[in-house]
Short mmCIF file of N, CA and C in Angstrom, two decimals:
data_model
loop_
_atom_site.label_atom_id
_atom_site.label_comp_id
_atom_site.label_asym_id
_atom_site.label_seq_id
_atom_site.Cartn_x
_atom_site.Cartn_y
_atom_site.Cartn_z
N UNK A 25 -12.50 10.07 -3.54
CA UNK A 25 -11.74 10.94 -4.31
C UNK A 25 -10.05 10.30 -4.43
N UNK A 26 -9.00 11.03 -4.33
CA UNK A 26 -7.67 10.44 -4.77
C UNK A 26 -6.87 9.50 -3.84
N UNK A 27 -8.16 9.42 -2.50
CA UNK A 27 -7.39 8.27 -1.27
C UNK A 27 -7.91 7.50 -1.77
N UNK A 28 -8.62 7.27 -2.10
CA UNK A 28 -9.32 5.59 -2.97
C UNK A 28 -7.88 5.13 -3.96
N UNK A 29 -7.75 6.30 -4.59
CA UNK A 29 -5.99 6.08 -5.69
C UNK A 29 -5.51 5.70 -4.85
N UNK A 30 -4.94 6.03 -3.31
CA UNK A 30 -3.88 6.12 -2.68
C UNK A 30 -4.05 4.62 -2.35
N UNK A 31 -4.85 3.64 -2.00
CA UNK A 31 -5.77 2.58 -1.39
C UNK A 31 -4.94 1.62 -2.26
N UNK A 32 -5.00 1.40 -4.02
CA UNK A 32 -4.94 0.95 -4.57
C UNK A 32 -3.75 0.69 -4.70
N UNK A 33 -2.97 1.47 -4.38
CA UNK A 33 -1.68 1.77 -4.09
C UNK A 33 -0.99 0.44 -3.36
N UNK A 34 -1.60 0.25 -2.45
CA UNK A 34 -1.18 -0.50 -1.15
C UNK A 34 -0.83 -1.81 -2.10
N UNK A 35 -1.16 -1.62 -3.04
CA UNK A 35 -0.35 -2.82 -3.89
C UNK A 35 0.61 -3.45 -4.29
N UNK A 36 0.93 -2.67 -4.33
CA UNK A 36 2.83 -2.69 -5.10
C UNK A 36 3.71 -3.19 -4.15
N UNK A 37 4.84 -3.95 -4.70
CA UNK A 37 5.66 -4.20 -3.57
C UNK A 37 6.58 -5.49 -4.48
N UNK A 38 7.81 -6.11 -3.92
CA UNK A 38 8.30 -7.52 -4.70
C UNK A 38 9.60 -7.39 -4.53
N UNK A 39 9.56 -8.85 -4.45
CA UNK A 39 10.88 -8.78 -4.91
C UNK A 39 10.47 -10.54 -6.06
N UNK A 40 11.50 -11.17 -5.16
CA UNK A 40 11.29 -12.69 -6.23
C UNK A 40 10.14 -12.77 -6.74
N UNK A 41 9.00 -12.58 -5.84
CA UNK A 41 7.16 -13.16 -6.40
C UNK A 41 6.64 -11.37 -6.43
N UNK A 42 5.56 -12.04 -7.14
CA UNK A 42 5.21 -10.64 -7.24
C UNK A 42 4.94 -9.86 -8.32
N UNK A 43 4.80 -8.34 -7.94
CA UNK A 43 4.77 -7.17 -8.64
C UNK A 43 6.44 -6.65 -7.92
N UNK A 44 7.22 -6.01 -9.24
CA UNK A 44 8.49 -5.43 -9.43
C UNK A 44 7.87 -3.94 -8.48
N UNK A 45 8.15 -3.54 -7.71
CA UNK A 45 7.72 -2.03 -6.96
C UNK A 45 8.70 -1.72 -6.63
N UNK A 46 8.48 0.08 -6.76
CA UNK A 46 9.85 0.94 -6.32
C UNK A 46 10.21 0.87 -5.50
N UNK A 47 11.61 1.17 -4.58
CA UNK A 47 12.09 0.92 -3.65
C UNK A 47 11.29 2.81 -2.98
N UNK A 48 11.12 2.72 -1.81
CA UNK A 48 11.00 4.17 -1.00
C UNK A 48 12.53 4.41 -0.31
N UNK A 49 12.61 6.21 -0.55
CA UNK A 49 13.77 6.75 0.25
C UNK A 49 14.38 6.20 1.57
N UNK A 50 14.90 6.78 2.24
CA UNK A 50 15.66 6.82 3.25
C UNK A 50 15.69 4.91 3.30
N UNK A 51 16.11 3.90 2.39
CA UNK A 51 15.78 3.11 3.09
C UNK A 51 15.64 1.89 4.05
N UNK A 52 13.75 2.38 4.08
CA UNK A 52 12.84 1.64 4.58
C UNK A 52 12.98 0.16 4.02
N UNK A 53 12.24 -0.65 5.19
CA UNK A 53 11.97 -1.88 4.25
C UNK A 53 11.88 -2.27 3.18
N UNK A 54 11.38 -3.41 2.21
CA UNK A 54 10.89 -3.61 1.08
C UNK A 54 10.01 -5.02 1.57
N UNK A 55 8.89 -4.74 1.23
CA UNK A 55 7.80 -6.10 1.57
C UNK A 55 8.73 -7.22 1.01
N UNK A 56 8.10 -8.20 1.10
CA UNK A 56 8.34 -9.80 0.29
C UNK A 56 8.07 -9.73 -1.08
N UNK A 57 6.65 -9.63 -0.99
CA UNK A 57 5.71 -9.75 -1.89
C UNK A 57 4.49 -8.68 -2.00
N UNK A 58 4.49 -8.33 -2.95
CA UNK A 58 3.08 -7.31 -3.39
C UNK A 58 2.30 -8.17 -4.38
N UNK A 59 0.77 -8.87 -4.18
CA UNK A 59 0.31 -9.06 -5.53
C UNK A 59 -0.90 -8.14 -6.08
N UNK A 60 -0.81 -7.11 -6.84
CA UNK A 60 -2.21 -6.58 -7.54
C UNK A 60 -3.09 -7.92 -8.74
N UNK A 61 -4.17 -7.87 -8.49
CA UNK A 61 -4.39 -8.64 -9.53
C UNK A 61 -4.73 -8.12 -10.69
N UNK A 62 -4.25 -9.03 -11.58
CA UNK A 62 -4.49 -7.84 -12.64
C UNK A 62 -3.39 -7.55 -13.25
N UNK A 63 -2.01 -7.08 -12.54
CA UNK A 63 -1.37 -6.02 -12.72
C UNK A 63 0.16 -6.94 -12.81
N UNK A 64 1.12 -7.07 -13.80
CA UNK A 64 2.27 -7.64 -13.69
C UNK A 64 3.55 -6.94 -13.75
N UNK A 65 3.02 -5.05 -14.12
CA UNK A 65 4.09 -4.53 -14.53
C UNK A 65 3.47 -2.87 -14.49
N UNK A 66 4.51 -1.91 -13.62
CA UNK A 66 3.52 -1.34 -13.85
C UNK A 66 4.15 0.08 -14.47
N UNK A 67 3.14 0.77 -15.09
CA UNK A 67 2.55 0.92 -13.92
C UNK A 67 1.17 0.34 -14.07
N UNK A 68 0.60 -0.19 -13.47
CA UNK A 68 -1.09 -0.90 -12.69
C UNK A 68 -2.15 -0.24 -13.29
N UNK A 69 -2.51 -0.55 -13.73
CA UNK A 69 -3.72 0.29 -14.90
C UNK A 69 -5.23 0.03 -13.81
N UNK A 70 -5.66 0.81 -13.19
CA UNK A 70 -7.01 0.78 -12.05
C UNK A 70 -8.09 1.30 -12.66
N UNK A 71 -9.23 0.86 -12.88
CA UNK A 71 -10.24 1.49 -13.64
C UNK A 71 -10.98 2.75 -11.96
N UNK A 72 -11.21 3.94 -12.50
CA UNK A 72 -12.14 4.62 -11.91
C UNK A 72 -13.29 3.82 -11.14
N UNK A 73 -14.03 3.99 -9.99
CA UNK A 73 -15.02 3.76 -9.70
C UNK A 73 -15.70 2.34 -9.50
N UNK A 74 -14.22 2.08 -9.07
CA UNK A 74 -13.90 0.24 -9.02
C UNK A 74 -13.16 0.25 -7.56
N UNK A 75 -13.91 -1.19 -7.18
CA UNK A 75 -12.75 -1.53 -6.13
C UNK A 75 -11.50 -1.78 -6.32
N UNK A 76 -10.67 -1.78 -5.64
CA UNK A 76 -9.01 -2.07 -5.99
C UNK A 76 -8.58 -2.95 -5.09
N UNK A 77 -8.08 -4.14 -5.52
CA UNK A 77 -7.73 -5.51 -3.99
C UNK A 77 -6.34 -5.67 -4.19
N UNK A 78 -5.72 -5.89 -3.45
CA UNK A 78 -4.79 -6.00 -3.37
C UNK A 78 -3.68 -7.04 -2.14
N UNK A 79 -2.47 -7.37 -2.20
CA UNK A 79 -1.97 -8.07 -0.83
C UNK A 79 -0.46 -7.79 -0.95
N UNK A 80 -0.46 -7.52 0.81
CA UNK A 80 1.06 -7.32 0.40
C UNK A 80 1.62 -8.87 1.81
N UNK A 81 2.72 -8.54 1.32
CA UNK A 81 3.45 -10.08 2.46
C UNK A 81 5.24 -9.16 2.78
N UNK A 82 4.48 -9.20 4.65
CA UNK A 82 6.37 -8.41 4.46
C UNK A 82 6.32 -8.86 6.16
N UNK A 83 7.66 -8.88 6.45
CA UNK A 83 8.18 -9.39 7.96
C UNK A 83 8.96 -8.12 8.77
N UNK A 84 7.86 -7.88 9.82
CA UNK A 84 9.10 -6.95 10.71
C UNK A 84 10.19 -7.04 11.13
N UNK A 85 10.89 -6.38 11.21
CA UNK A 85 12.28 -6.59 12.04
C UNK A 85 12.25 -6.61 13.46
N UNK A 86 10.61 -6.21 13.86
CA UNK A 86 10.57 -5.84 15.46
C UNK A 86 9.36 -6.05 15.84
N UNK A 87 9.32 -6.52 16.91
CA UNK A 87 7.99 -6.71 17.85
C UNK A 87 6.99 -5.60 17.79
N UNK A 88 5.80 -6.01 17.57
CA UNK A 88 4.96 -4.79 17.52
C UNK A 88 3.33 -5.20 17.72
N UNK A 89 2.71 -4.35 18.68
CA UNK A 89 1.32 -4.78 19.27
C UNK A 89 0.32 -4.12 18.28
N UNK A 90 0.56 -3.18 17.23
CA UNK A 90 -0.14 -2.61 16.74
C UNK A 90 0.48 -2.75 14.83
N UNK A 91 0.01 -2.02 13.78
CA UNK A 91 0.31 -1.57 12.97
C UNK A 91 -0.61 -0.90 11.81
N UNK A 92 -0.26 0.62 11.75
CA UNK A 92 -0.72 1.31 11.16
C UNK A 92 -0.58 1.81 9.37
N UNK A 93 -1.42 2.11 8.44
CA UNK A 93 -1.25 1.80 6.91
C UNK A 93 -1.29 3.57 6.91
N UNK A 94 -0.61 3.92 6.38
CA UNK A 94 -0.54 5.09 5.56
C UNK A 94 -0.16 5.57 4.09
N UNK A 95 -0.51 6.22 3.23
CA UNK A 95 -0.36 6.19 1.58
C UNK A 95 -0.75 7.20 1.62
N UNK A 96 1.18 7.94 0.31
CA UNK A 96 0.96 8.95 0.27
C UNK A 96 0.66 8.88 -1.41
N UNK A 97 0.05 10.17 -2.85
CA UNK A 97 -0.03 10.04 -3.73
C UNK A 97 0.58 11.40 -4.04
N UNK A 98 1.43 10.95 -5.34
CA UNK A 98 1.99 12.49 -6.14
C UNK A 98 1.62 12.07 -7.48
N UNK A 99 1.83 13.56 -8.13
CA UNK A 99 1.66 13.37 -9.77
C UNK A 99 2.04 15.25 -9.83
N UNK A 100 2.91 14.44 -10.76
CA UNK A 100 4.26 15.38 -11.43
C UNK A 100 4.72 16.10 -9.62
N UNK A 101 5.33 15.11 -9.34
CA UNK A 101 5.88 16.08 -7.83
C UNK A 101 5.03 16.42 -6.68
N UNK A 102 4.05 16.80 -7.53
CA UNK A 102 2.59 17.71 -6.07
C UNK A 102 2.38 16.21 -5.40
N UNK A 103 2.39 16.33 -3.74
CA UNK A 103 1.58 15.61 -3.20
C UNK A 103 0.44 15.95 -3.28
N UNK A 104 -0.90 14.96 -3.05
CA UNK A 104 -2.15 14.88 -3.41
C UNK A 104 -2.88 14.48 -2.17
N UNK A 105 -3.92 15.16 -1.70
CA UNK A 105 -4.74 14.47 -0.61
C UNK A 105 -4.78 13.20 -0.32
N UNK A 106 -4.94 12.46 0.49
CA UNK A 106 -5.67 11.28 0.10
C UNK A 106 -5.89 10.79 1.86
N UNK A 107 -6.68 9.99 2.39
CA UNK A 107 -6.90 9.93 3.38
C UNK A 107 -7.62 8.13 3.12
N UNK A 108 -6.74 7.41 3.89
CA UNK A 108 -6.66 5.46 4.01
C UNK A 108 -8.30 5.22 4.74
N UNK A 109 -8.86 4.67 4.39
CA UNK A 109 -10.13 4.59 4.76
C UNK A 109 -10.13 3.76 5.86
N UNK A 110 -10.87 4.17 7.05
CA UNK A 110 -10.91 3.45 8.39
C UNK A 110 -10.76 2.11 8.39
N UNK A 111 -11.25 1.22 7.49
CA UNK A 111 -10.95 -0.15 7.03
C UNK A 111 -9.65 -0.96 6.69
N UNK A 112 -8.76 0.28 6.25
CA UNK A 112 -7.71 -0.37 5.78
C UNK A 112 -6.45 0.17 6.83
N UNK A 113 -6.86 1.45 7.43
CA UNK A 113 -5.85 2.23 8.52
C UNK A 113 -5.43 1.01 9.42
N UNK A 114 -6.02 0.62 10.09
CA UNK A 114 -5.66 -0.70 11.63
C UNK A 114 -5.68 -1.73 10.73
N UNK A 115 -3.74 -2.41 10.32
CA UNK A 115 -3.44 -2.93 9.58
C UNK A 115 -3.83 -4.38 10.22
N UNK A 116 -3.68 -4.47 11.59
CA UNK A 116 -3.63 -5.56 12.09
C UNK A 116 -5.17 -6.13 11.92
N UNK A 117 -6.34 -5.19 11.36
CA UNK A 117 -7.86 -5.80 11.50
C UNK A 117 -7.33 -6.58 9.75
N UNK A 118 -6.52 -6.75 9.23
CA UNK A 118 -6.42 -7.14 7.77
C UNK A 118 -5.17 -7.59 7.40
N UNK A 119 -4.87 -8.21 8.68
CA UNK A 119 -3.44 -9.96 8.35
C UNK A 119 -4.30 -10.76 8.43
N UNK A 120 -3.24 -12.27 7.84
CA UNK A 120 -3.79 -13.01 7.20
C UNK A 120 -3.16 -13.87 9.16
N UNK A 121 -3.09 -13.26 10.43
CA UNK A 121 -2.98 -13.97 11.68
C UNK A 121 -4.20 -11.96 12.39
N UNK A 122 -3.16 -12.40 13.83
CA UNK A 122 -3.09 -11.51 14.47
C UNK A 122 -2.09 -11.20 15.64
N UNK A 123 -2.24 -9.43 15.87
CA UNK A 123 -1.50 -8.82 16.71
C UNK A 123 -1.29 -9.25 17.41
N UNK A 124 -0.38 -9.50 18.20
CA UNK A 124 0.60 -8.47 18.39
C UNK A 124 1.85 -9.45 17.28
N UNK A 125 2.76 -9.00 16.79
CA UNK A 125 3.79 -9.94 15.73
C UNK A 125 4.80 -9.87 16.26
N UNK A 126 5.81 -10.90 15.97
CA UNK A 126 6.81 -11.43 16.43
C UNK A 126 8.06 -10.79 15.61
N UNK A 127 9.52 -10.28 16.41
CA UNK A 127 10.35 -9.61 15.27
C UNK A 127 10.74 -10.86 14.12
N UNK A 128 10.60 -10.39 12.59
CA UNK A 128 10.63 -11.28 11.44
C UNK A 128 9.34 -12.77 11.53
N UNK A 129 8.70 -12.00 12.08
CA UNK A 129 6.71 -13.44 11.47
C UNK A 129 6.95 -12.16 10.04
N UNK A 130 6.56 -13.42 9.14
CA UNK A 130 6.09 -13.35 8.14
C UNK A 130 4.66 -12.61 8.26
N UNK A 131 4.05 -11.75 7.91
CA UNK A 131 2.49 -11.81 7.48
C UNK A 131 2.12 -11.42 6.16
N UNK A 132 0.73 -11.06 6.13
CA UNK A 132 0.19 -10.89 4.41
C UNK A 132 -1.01 -9.83 5.03
N UNK A 133 -0.74 -8.88 4.61
CA UNK A 133 -2.18 -7.70 5.02
C UNK A 133 -2.35 -8.20 3.30
N UNK A 134 -3.93 -8.53 3.37
CA UNK A 134 -4.86 -8.05 2.07
C UNK A 134 -6.10 -6.64 2.44
N UNK A 135 -6.53 -6.48 1.78
CA UNK A 135 -7.22 -5.15 1.33
C UNK A 135 -8.12 -4.90 0.10
N UNK A 136 -9.09 -4.07 -0.13
CA UNK A 136 -9.82 -3.74 -0.90
C UNK A 136 -9.88 -2.14 -0.50
N UNK A 137 -10.05 -1.61 -1.70
CA UNK A 137 -10.38 -0.43 -1.34
C UNK A 137 -10.97 0.72 -2.93
N UNK A 138 -11.85 1.35 -2.44
CA UNK A 138 -12.78 2.07 -3.55
C UNK A 138 -11.90 2.81 -3.96
N UNK A 139 -11.83 2.93 -5.86
CA UNK A 139 -11.08 4.14 -6.48
C UNK A 139 -11.76 5.36 -6.94
N UNK A 140 -11.90 6.21 -6.21
CA UNK A 140 -13.16 7.36 -6.90
C UNK A 140 -12.19 8.72 -7.08
N UNK A 141 -11.31 8.61 -8.42
CA UNK A 141 -10.66 9.38 -8.40
C UNK A 141 -11.17 10.99 -9.60
N UNK A 142 -11.14 12.01 -9.09
CA UNK A 142 -11.92 12.88 -10.03
C UNK A 142 -10.97 13.26 -11.22
N UNK A 143 -9.96 12.39 -11.99
CA UNK A 143 -9.38 12.24 -13.09
C UNK A 143 -9.01 10.81 -13.52
N UNK A 144 -8.88 10.68 -14.82
CA UNK A 144 -8.90 9.41 -15.40
C UNK A 144 -7.65 9.63 -16.35
N UNK A 145 -7.31 8.71 -17.03
CA UNK A 145 -5.79 9.06 -18.06
C UNK A 145 -4.74 9.42 -17.12
N UNK A 146 -4.35 9.51 -15.49
CA UNK A 146 -3.44 9.94 -15.17
C UNK A 146 -2.51 8.79 -14.60
N UNK A 147 -1.10 9.24 -14.46
CA UNK A 147 -0.59 8.02 -13.66
C UNK A 147 -0.12 9.13 -12.76
N UNK A 148 -0.31 8.28 -11.43
CA UNK A 148 0.10 8.68 -9.92
C UNK A 148 0.68 7.69 -9.21
N UNK A 149 1.94 8.42 -8.50
CA UNK A 149 2.86 7.82 -7.84
C UNK A 149 2.27 7.10 -6.10
N UNK A 150 2.13 6.25 -5.70
CA UNK A 150 2.06 6.24 -4.44
C UNK A 150 3.25 5.18 -3.59
N UNK A 151 3.18 5.96 -2.68
CA UNK A 151 3.83 5.09 -1.49
C UNK A 151 2.78 4.76 -0.19
N UNK A 152 3.62 3.46 -0.20
CA UNK A 152 2.75 2.74 0.74
C UNK A 152 3.39 1.89 2.06
N UNK A 153 2.98 2.71 3.41
CA UNK A 153 3.70 2.11 4.27
C UNK A 153 3.16 1.95 5.49
N UNK A 154 3.65 0.75 6.07
CA UNK A 154 2.61 0.13 7.33
C UNK A 154 4.21 -0.01 8.23
N UNK A 155 3.12 0.98 9.68
CA UNK A 155 4.23 1.07 10.74
C UNK A 155 3.32 0.25 12.16
N UNK A 156 4.91 0.27 12.58
CA UNK A 156 4.12 -0.42 13.88
C UNK A 156 4.10 0.37 15.38
N UNK A 157 4.35 -0.61 16.51
CA UNK A 157 4.66 0.64 17.78
C UNK A 157 5.34 1.98 17.49
N UNK A 158 5.19 2.77 18.08
CA UNK A 158 6.14 4.22 18.30
C UNK A 158 6.63 4.51 17.13
N UNK A 159 5.70 3.94 16.05
CA UNK A 159 6.16 4.31 14.29
C UNK A 159 7.07 4.07 13.44
N UNK A 160 7.98 2.98 14.03
CA UNK A 160 8.98 2.31 13.23
C UNK A 160 7.99 1.37 12.49
N UNK A 161 8.81 1.45 11.17
CA UNK A 161 8.50 1.64 9.99
C UNK A 161 8.49 -0.23 9.54
N UNK A 162 7.53 -0.54 9.41
CA UNK A 162 7.28 -2.77 9.01
C UNK A 162 8.01 -2.80 7.51
N UNK A 163 7.34 -1.54 6.69
CA UNK A 163 7.34 -2.22 5.44
C UNK A 163 6.86 -1.18 4.41
N UNK A 164 7.80 -0.73 3.26
CA UNK A 164 7.39 -0.16 2.96
C UNK A 164 7.87 0.20 1.24
N UNK A 165 6.55 0.38 0.08
CA UNK A 165 6.91 0.28 -0.78
C UNK A 165 6.23 1.39 -2.13
N UNK A 166 6.53 2.01 -3.07
CA UNK A 166 5.75 2.80 -3.84
C UNK A 166 5.54 2.12 -5.44
N UNK A 167 4.73 2.74 -5.92
CA UNK A 167 4.33 1.98 -7.35
C UNK A 167 3.63 2.95 -7.95
N UNK A 168 3.72 2.77 -8.94
CA UNK A 168 3.00 3.80 -10.14
C UNK A 168 0.90 3.44 -10.61
N UNK A 169 0.82 3.54 -10.83
CA UNK A 169 -0.39 3.57 -11.35
C UNK A 169 -1.15 4.49 -12.36
N UNK A 170 -1.60 3.92 -12.96
CA UNK A 170 -2.51 4.96 -14.35
C UNK A 170 -4.13 4.59 -13.87
N UNK A 171 -4.72 5.48 -13.30
CA UNK A 171 -6.31 5.68 -13.74
C UNK A 171 -7.11 5.75 -14.58
N UNK A 172 -7.84 4.31 -14.95
CA UNK A 172 -8.49 4.51 -16.23
C UNK A 172 -10.24 5.11 -16.28
#
């Protein structure tokens, strides 16, 4: 459903390199870099019924034993139900090192997710948040994606 759409959103982020993404509200920490193959500008085109690949580089400002991936999708200001696939939810299983992480340690989380949206031709805003122990936000970014 649209939960896969959210997974594809994991792909946004960026600063100096990678994709220029949208900042999350409440000044949550931004990523160092986000890469979505085939996307250089928002909105990212994402074919329905395909796998969405992405990577996000970030450095949590606190030590943590765990990483949890959450995604929220919205269309025209309405939040859409989205359940992060189990293989993505535990962020420690998808990083280029292993948990625990030290404060300031730069890591890259990579993943892929099936895109199975009920609609095509729509542009959805995705917010991607990774939290550590106690729900502390390690990184957050948002991006727009167009489901093809």
